[in-house]
Short mmCIF file of C-alpha atoms in Angstrom, two decimals:
data_model
loop_
_atom_site.label_atom_id
_atom_site.label_comp_id
_atom_site.label_asym_id
_atom_site.label_seq_id
_atom_site.Cartn_x
_atom_site.Cartn_y
_atom_site.Cartn_z
CA UNK A 17 0.00 0.00 0.00
CA UNK A 18 1.27 3.48 -0.86
CA UNK A 19 0.80 5.98 1.95
CA UNK A 20 1.72 9.46 0.76
CA UNK A 21 0.00 12.61 2.02
CA UNK A 22 -1.76 14.56 -0.70
CA UNK A 23 0.10 17.78 0.08
CA UNK A 24 3.49 16.04 0.00
CA UNK A 25 2.68 14.29 -3.26
CA UNK A 26 1.47 17.40 -5.07
CA UNK A 27 4.43 19.41 -3.79
CA UNK A 28 6.81 16.76 -5.16
CA UNK A 29 6.80 18.16 -8.69
CA UNK A 30 7.57 21.66 -7.42
CA UNK A 31 10.47 20.32 -5.31
CA UNK A 32 11.74 18.49 -8.38
CA UNK A 33 11.73 21.81 -10.23
CA UNK A 34 13.45 23.81 -7.48
CA UNK A 35 16.30 21.29 -7.27
CA UNK A 36 16.95 21.86 -10.97
CA UNK A 37 16.50 25.61 -11.06
CA UNK A 38 19.93 26.10 -12.60
CA UNK A 39 18.79 24.57 -15.92
CA UNK A 40 15.79 26.87 -16.19
CA UNK A 41 12.11 26.03 -16.07
CA UNK A 42 11.71 25.71 -19.84
CA UNK A 43 14.61 23.27 -20.13
CA UNK A 44 13.30 21.21 -17.25
CA UNK A 45 9.83 20.94 -18.78
CA UNK A 46 11.42 19.71 -21.99
CA UNK A 47 13.43 17.12 -20.07
CA UNK A 48 10.25 15.81 -18.44
CA UNK A 49 8.55 15.23 -21.79
CA UNK A 50 9.69 12.32 -23.96
CA UNK A 51 9.90 12.85 -27.71
CA UNK A 52 7.02 11.43 -29.73
CA UNK A 53 5.19 11.88 -33.01
CA UNK A 54 1.49 12.68 -32.85
CA UNK A 55 -1.03 13.23 -35.59
CA UNK A 56 -2.27 10.86 -38.23
CA UNK A 57 -5.76 9.39 -38.75
CA UNK A 58 -8.24 9.71 -35.94
CA UNK A 59 -9.47 6.36 -34.59
CA UNK A 60 -13.12 5.75 -35.42
CA UNK A 61 -13.88 2.75 -33.25
CA UNK A 62 -12.70 1.22 -29.98
CA UNK A 63 -11.54 -2.38 -29.94
CA UNK A 64 -14.26 -4.84 -28.98
CA UNK A 65 -14.25 -8.39 -27.63
CA UNK A 66 -12.01 -10.35 -25.28
CA UNK A 67 -10.53 -12.92 -27.68
CA UNK A 68 -7.06 -11.33 -27.50
CA UNK A 69 -7.16 -10.39 -23.81
CA UNK A 70 -3.99 -11.08 -21.79
CA UNK A 71 -4.12 -12.71 -18.35
CA UNK A 72 -1.50 -13.17 -15.65
CA UNK A 73 -0.28 -16.62 -14.63
CA UNK A 74 -2.71 -16.62 -11.72
CA UNK A 75 -5.65 -15.62 -13.92
CA UNK A 76 -5.95 -11.86 -13.34
CA UNK A 77 -7.02 -9.77 -16.33
CA UNK A 78 -4.19 -7.48 -17.47
CA UNK A 79 -5.09 -3.85 -18.06
CA UNK A 80 -3.10 -0.85 -19.35
CA UNK A 81 -3.82 2.84 -19.05
CA UNK A 82 -2.48 6.37 -18.63
CA UNK A 83 -2.50 9.37 -16.37
CA UNK A 84 -2.64 12.14 -18.99
CA UNK A 85 -0.85 15.31 -17.86
CA UNK A 86 0.32 18.68 -19.08
CA UNK A 87 3.37 20.32 -17.52
CA UNK A 88 3.62 24.05 -18.22
CA UNK A 89 5.24 27.22 -16.95
CA UNK A 90 3.02 29.73 -15.14
CA UNK A 91 4.67 32.86 -13.74
CA UNK A 92 8.03 31.17 -13.59
CA UNK A 93 6.70 28.09 -11.80
CA UNK A 94 5.82 24.65 -13.09
CA UNK A 95 2.13 23.81 -13.20
CA UNK A 96 0.86 20.23 -13.55
CA UNK A 97 -2.63 19.67 -14.95
CA UNK A 98 -4.24 16.22 -14.99
CA UNK A 99 -6.86 14.98 -17.47
CA UNK A 100 -9.68 12.80 -16.20
CA UNK A 101 -12.77 11.38 -17.86
CA UNK A 102 -16.25 10.55 -16.66
CA UNK A 103 -16.94 6.95 -15.77
CA UNK A 104 -19.61 5.05 -17.65
CA UNK A 105 -20.44 2.80 -14.73
CA UNK A 106 -20.44 5.05 -11.65
CA UNK A 107 -20.22 8.61 -10.40
CA UNK A 108 -16.85 10.28 -10.25
CA UNK A 109 -13.88 10.56 -12.59
CA UNK A 110 -11.32 8.04 -13.77
CA UNK A 111 -8.15 7.72 -15.84
CA UNK A 112 -8.41 5.98 -19.21
CA UNK A 113 -7.58 2.26 -19.12
CA UNK A 114 -8.64 -1.03 -20.65
CA UNK A 115 -7.64 -4.53 -21.64
CA UNK A 116 -4.06 -5.25 -22.73
CA UNK A 117 -4.27 -7.53 -25.75
CA UNK A 118 -1.93 -10.22 -27.04
CA UNK A 119 -0.92 -8.45 -30.28
CA UNK A 120 0.41 -5.26 -28.62
CA UNK A 121 2.99 -4.09 -26.14
CA UNK A 122 1.84 -2.74 -22.80
CA UNK A 123 2.85 0.77 -23.94
CA UNK A 124 0.81 0.45 -27.14
CA UNK A 125 -2.18 -0.81 -25.16
CA UNK A 126 -1.96 2.13 -22.74
CA UNK A 127 -1.77 4.66 -25.59
CA UNK A 128 -4.62 2.97 -27.52
CA UNK A 129 -6.95 2.91 -24.53
CA UNK A 130 -6.17 6.56 -23.82
CA UNK A 131 -7.06 7.74 -27.31
CA UNK A 132 -10.17 5.53 -27.41
CA UNK A 133 -11.53 6.67 -24.03
CA UNK A 134 -10.13 10.19 -23.64
CA UNK A 135 -9.34 11.27 -27.20
CA UNK A 136 -5.81 12.44 -26.46
CA UNK A 137 -2.41 11.47 -27.83
CA UNK A 138 1.09 12.25 -26.67
CA UNK A 139 4.31 10.81 -25.28
CA UNK A 140 4.48 8.11 -22.64
CA UNK A 141 7.18 8.42 -20.03
CA UNK A 142 9.70 5.60 -20.42
CA UNK A 143 9.22 4.29 -16.91
CA UNK A 144 5.87 2.76 -15.99
CA UNK A 145 4.29 4.28 -12.88
CA UNK A 146 3.52 0.81 -11.57
CA UNK A 147 1.21 -2.20 -11.68
CA UNK A 148 -1.88 -1.78 -9.49
CA UNK A 149 -4.21 -4.67 -8.59
CA UNK A 150 -7.92 -3.99 -8.37
CA UNK A 151 -11.23 -5.78 -8.63
CA UNK A 152 -13.70 -5.03 -11.40
CA UNK A 153 -17.25 -4.40 -10.23
CA UNK A 154 -18.77 -5.29 -13.58
CA UNK A 155 -21.33 -8.06 -13.03
CA UNK A 156 -20.31 -9.78 -16.26
CA UNK A 157 -16.83 -10.42 -14.82
CA UNK A 158 -17.74 -11.43 -11.28
CA UNK A 159 -18.54 -15.00 -12.34
CA UNK A 160 -15.62 -15.49 -14.73
CA UNK A 161 -12.52 -17.53 -13.93
CA UNK A 162 -10.64 -14.46 -12.70
CA UNK A 163 -13.67 -13.31 -10.64
CA UNK A 164 -13.08 -9.69 -11.51
CA UNK A 165 -9.40 -9.63 -10.51
CA UNK A 166 -7.35 -7.21 -12.62
CA UNK A 167 -3.88 -5.68 -12.65
CA UNK A 168 -3.52 -2.23 -14.23
CA UNK A 169 -0.19 -1.20 -15.76
CA UNK A 170 -0.21 2.58 -15.61
CA UNK A 171 1.92 5.13 -17.49
CA UNK A 172 2.04 8.91 -17.55
CA UNK A 173 1.23 10.48 -20.92
CA UNK A 174 2.36 14.03 -21.67
CA UNK A 175 -0.55 15.18 -23.82
CA UNK A 176 0.32 16.84 -27.13
CA UNK A 177 -2.97 16.52 -29.01
CA UNK A 178 -6.67 16.62 -28.08
CA UNK A 179 -8.91 15.15 -30.76
CA UNK A 180 -12.25 16.87 -31.46
CA UNK A 181 -13.94 13.47 -31.86
CA UNK A 182 -12.91 10.06 -30.55
CA UNK A 183 -14.44 6.56 -30.21
CA UNK A 184 -16.02 7.06 -26.78
CA UNK A 185 -16.58 10.80 -27.10
CA UNK A 186 -20.37 10.42 -27.00
CA UNK A 187 -20.16 8.50 -23.71
CA UNK A 188 -17.48 10.38 -21.79
CA UNK A 189 -16.49 13.94 -20.93
CA UNK A 190 -12.91 15.19 -20.51
CA UNK A 191 -12.04 17.32 -17.50
CA UNK A 192 -8.67 19.03 -16.89
CA UNK A 193 -7.95 19.72 -13.24
CA UNK A 194 -5.15 20.20 -10.74
CA UNK A 195 -3.50 17.17 -9.14
CA UNK A 196 -5.20 18.08 -5.86
CA UNK A 197 -8.62 18.10 -7.52
CA UNK A 198 -7.88 14.83 -9.33
CA UNK A 199 -7.22 13.19 -5.95
CA UNK A 200 -10.56 14.46 -4.70
CA UNK A 201 -12.67 13.52 -7.74
CA UNK A 202 -11.15 10.14 -8.62
CA UNK A 203 -13.56 7.32 -7.79
CA UNK A 204 -10.96 4.54 -7.45
CA UNK A 205 -8.41 4.33 -4.65
CA UNK A 206 -5.90 2.48 -6.84
CA UNK A 207 -5.96 5.30 -9.39
CA UNK A 208 -5.28 7.82 -6.63
CA UNK A 209 -2.37 5.64 -5.55
CA UNK A 210 -0.99 5.68 -9.12
CA UNK A 211 -1.11 9.49 -9.26
CA UNK A 212 0.53 9.79 -5.83
CA UNK A 213 3.32 7.42 -6.84
CA UNK A 214 4.09 9.42 -10.00
CA UNK A 215 4.14 12.71 -8.11
CA UNK A 216 6.39 11.21 -5.45
CA UNK A 217 8.81 9.92 -8.13
CA UNK A 218 9.34 13.48 -9.36
CA UNK A 219 10.75 14.31 -5.92
CA UNK A 220 13.55 11.75 -6.17
CA UNK A 221 14.31 11.70 -9.89
CA UNK A 222 16.97 14.46 -9.86
#
């Protein structure tokens, strides 16, 4: 279990910045953002079916997703904004995630699910935030072999492009908010843990 106070976690990025003040805020923001190519055709449909779904050796469904962020300079300080989406199954907000399939890498699955559910593209950080076990509440999965057990492999995506239309755009809304607000609005504890872990990593990465 990750036990990190919200104030410490959110302050982590600012501490990371202050330790590297000599390189300048703009240079530091660039160093935080991996290089990637965005653009290209907009996806029209989300993947359907479970024929290609990956499972762990003990039968848990493997999931991949992203914490989409924007890191910018505001009055000489670094500001971190987090993108969340509405949940289709319950109140509250979530991060985009979904099944990791056999014909793709975990990074490709995370990026695909993010564009399908949230309609954004960008660069994934090289290091995965972590793998977070959780239990799906969907009735259709409660009586399957894995009994709703899942493990989510979460990455941070630095958003470079917001699509005007996307596969689940009619079912979900996008909401940009501060890290503090994301902690408050997120409806899953394990997703809050993932965000806290990423923010804490910024404190020790320099």
